[in-house]
Amino acid sequence: MTTNEKEYNGYLFDQLEIVEDALQLAEEENATKTIAYLKRKKSTIERKLYQQPPLLENR
């Protein structure tokens, strides 16, 4: 099953929302190792989401 760029970006935004929610909880609990892990995951997702040029070129 192929995925277009718009659908893929939707998946990334869903992942980003989950990580941000977990990060907020980890910060409330002062879980420093979990915070560091979630920040790395967030930056990985953002790098994929906001990369230039986009994953797929307009055809």
mmCIF file of C-alpha atoms in Angstrom:
data_model
loop_
_atom_site.group_PDB
_atom_site.id
_atom_site.type_symbol
_atom_site.label_atom_id
_atom_site.label_comp_id
_atom_site.label_asym_id
_atom_site.label_seq_id
_atom_site.Cartn_x
_atom_site.Cartn_y
_atom_site.Cartn_z
ATOM 1 C CA MET A 1 0.000 0.000 0.000
ATOM 2 C CA THR A 2 1.527 3.297 -1.033
ATOM 3 C CA THR A 3 1.257 6.362 1.135
ATOM 4 C CA ASN A 4 1.197 9.860 -0.253
ATOM 5 C CA GLU A 5 3.091 12.689 1.388
ATOM 6 C CA LYS A 6 -0.008 14.288 2.914
ATOM 7 C CA GLU A 7 -1.011 11.007 4.583
ATOM 8 C CA TYR A 8 2.560 10.411 5.794
ATOM 9 C CA ASN A 9 2.668 13.916 7.307
ATOM 10 C CA GLY A 10 -0.591 13.092 9.105
ATOM 11 C CA TYR A 11 1.086 10.055 10.672
ATOM 12 C CA LEU A 12 4.029 12.200 11.749
ATOM 13 C CA PHE A 13 1.732 14.810 13.322
ATOM 14 C CA ASP A 14 -0.043 12.007 15.226
ATOM 15 C CA GLN A 15 3.313 10.725 16.493
ATOM 16 C CA LEU A 16 4.380 14.233 17.426
ATOM 17 C CA GLU A 17 1.209 14.775 19.442
ATOM 18 C CA ILE A 18 1.740 11.530 21.362
ATOM 19 C CA VAL A 19 5.362 12.386 22.137
ATOM 20 C CA GLU A 20 4.445 15.918 23.258
ATOM 21 C CA ASP A 21 1.736 14.562 25.589
ATOM 22 C CA ALA A 22 4.160 12.028 27.067
ATOM 23 C CA LEU A 23 6.829 14.720 27.397
ATOM 24 C CA GLN A 24 4.447 16.943 29.340
ATOM 25 C CA LEU A 25 3.680 14.092 31.732
ATOM 26 C CA ALA A 26 7.360 13.239 32.144
ATOM 27 C CA GLU A 27 8.133 16.876 32.960
ATOM 28 C CA GLU A 28 5.388 16.941 35.596
ATOM 29 C CA GLU A 29 6.929 13.822 37.162
ATOM 30 C CA ASN A 30 10.488 15.164 36.759
ATOM 31 C CA ALA A 31 11.563 11.979 34.943
ATOM 32 C CA THR A 32 14.836 13.296 33.531
ATOM 33 C CA LYS A 33 15.861 10.218 31.510
ATOM 34 C CA THR A 34 12.399 9.947 29.984
ATOM 35 C CA ILE A 35 12.412 13.665 29.166
ATOM 36 C CA ALA A 36 15.756 13.325 27.357
ATOM 37 C CA TYR A 37 14.499 10.303 25.403
ATOM 38 C CA LEU A 38 11.248 12.003 24.382
ATOM 39 C CA LYS A 39 13.067 15.168 23.300
ATOM 40 C CA ARG A 40 15.290 13.067 21.015
ATOM 41 C CA LYS A 41 12.229 11.343 19.556
ATOM 42 C CA LYS A 42 10.478 14.686 19.076
ATOM 43 C CA SER A 43 13.429 16.129 17.190
ATOM 44 C CA THR A 44 13.584 13.024 14.972
ATOM 45 C CA ILE A 45 9.900 13.345 14.081
ATOM 46 C CA GLU A 46 10.238 17.086 13.446
ATOM 47 C CA ARG A 47 13.262 16.484 11.220
ATOM 48 C CA LYS A 48 11.191 14.107 9.079
ATOM 49 C CA LEU A 49 8.165 16.383 9.115
ATOM 50 C CA TYR A 50 9.887 19.634 8.211
ATOM 51 C CA GLN A 51 12.685 18.383 5.950
ATOM 52 C CA GLN A 52 13.582 20.389 2.862
ATOM 53 C CA PRO A 53 13.036 19.354 0.133
ATOM 54 C CA PRO A 54 9.935 17.279 0.911
ATOM 55 C CA LEU A 55 10.110 13.493 0.824
ATOM 56 C CA LEU A 56 8.314 13.318 -2.503
ATOM 57 C CA GLU A 57 8.689 15.802 -5.291
ATOM 58 C CA ASN A 58 5.561 17.084 -7.008
ATOM 59 C CA ARG A 59 4.991 15.051 -10.096
#
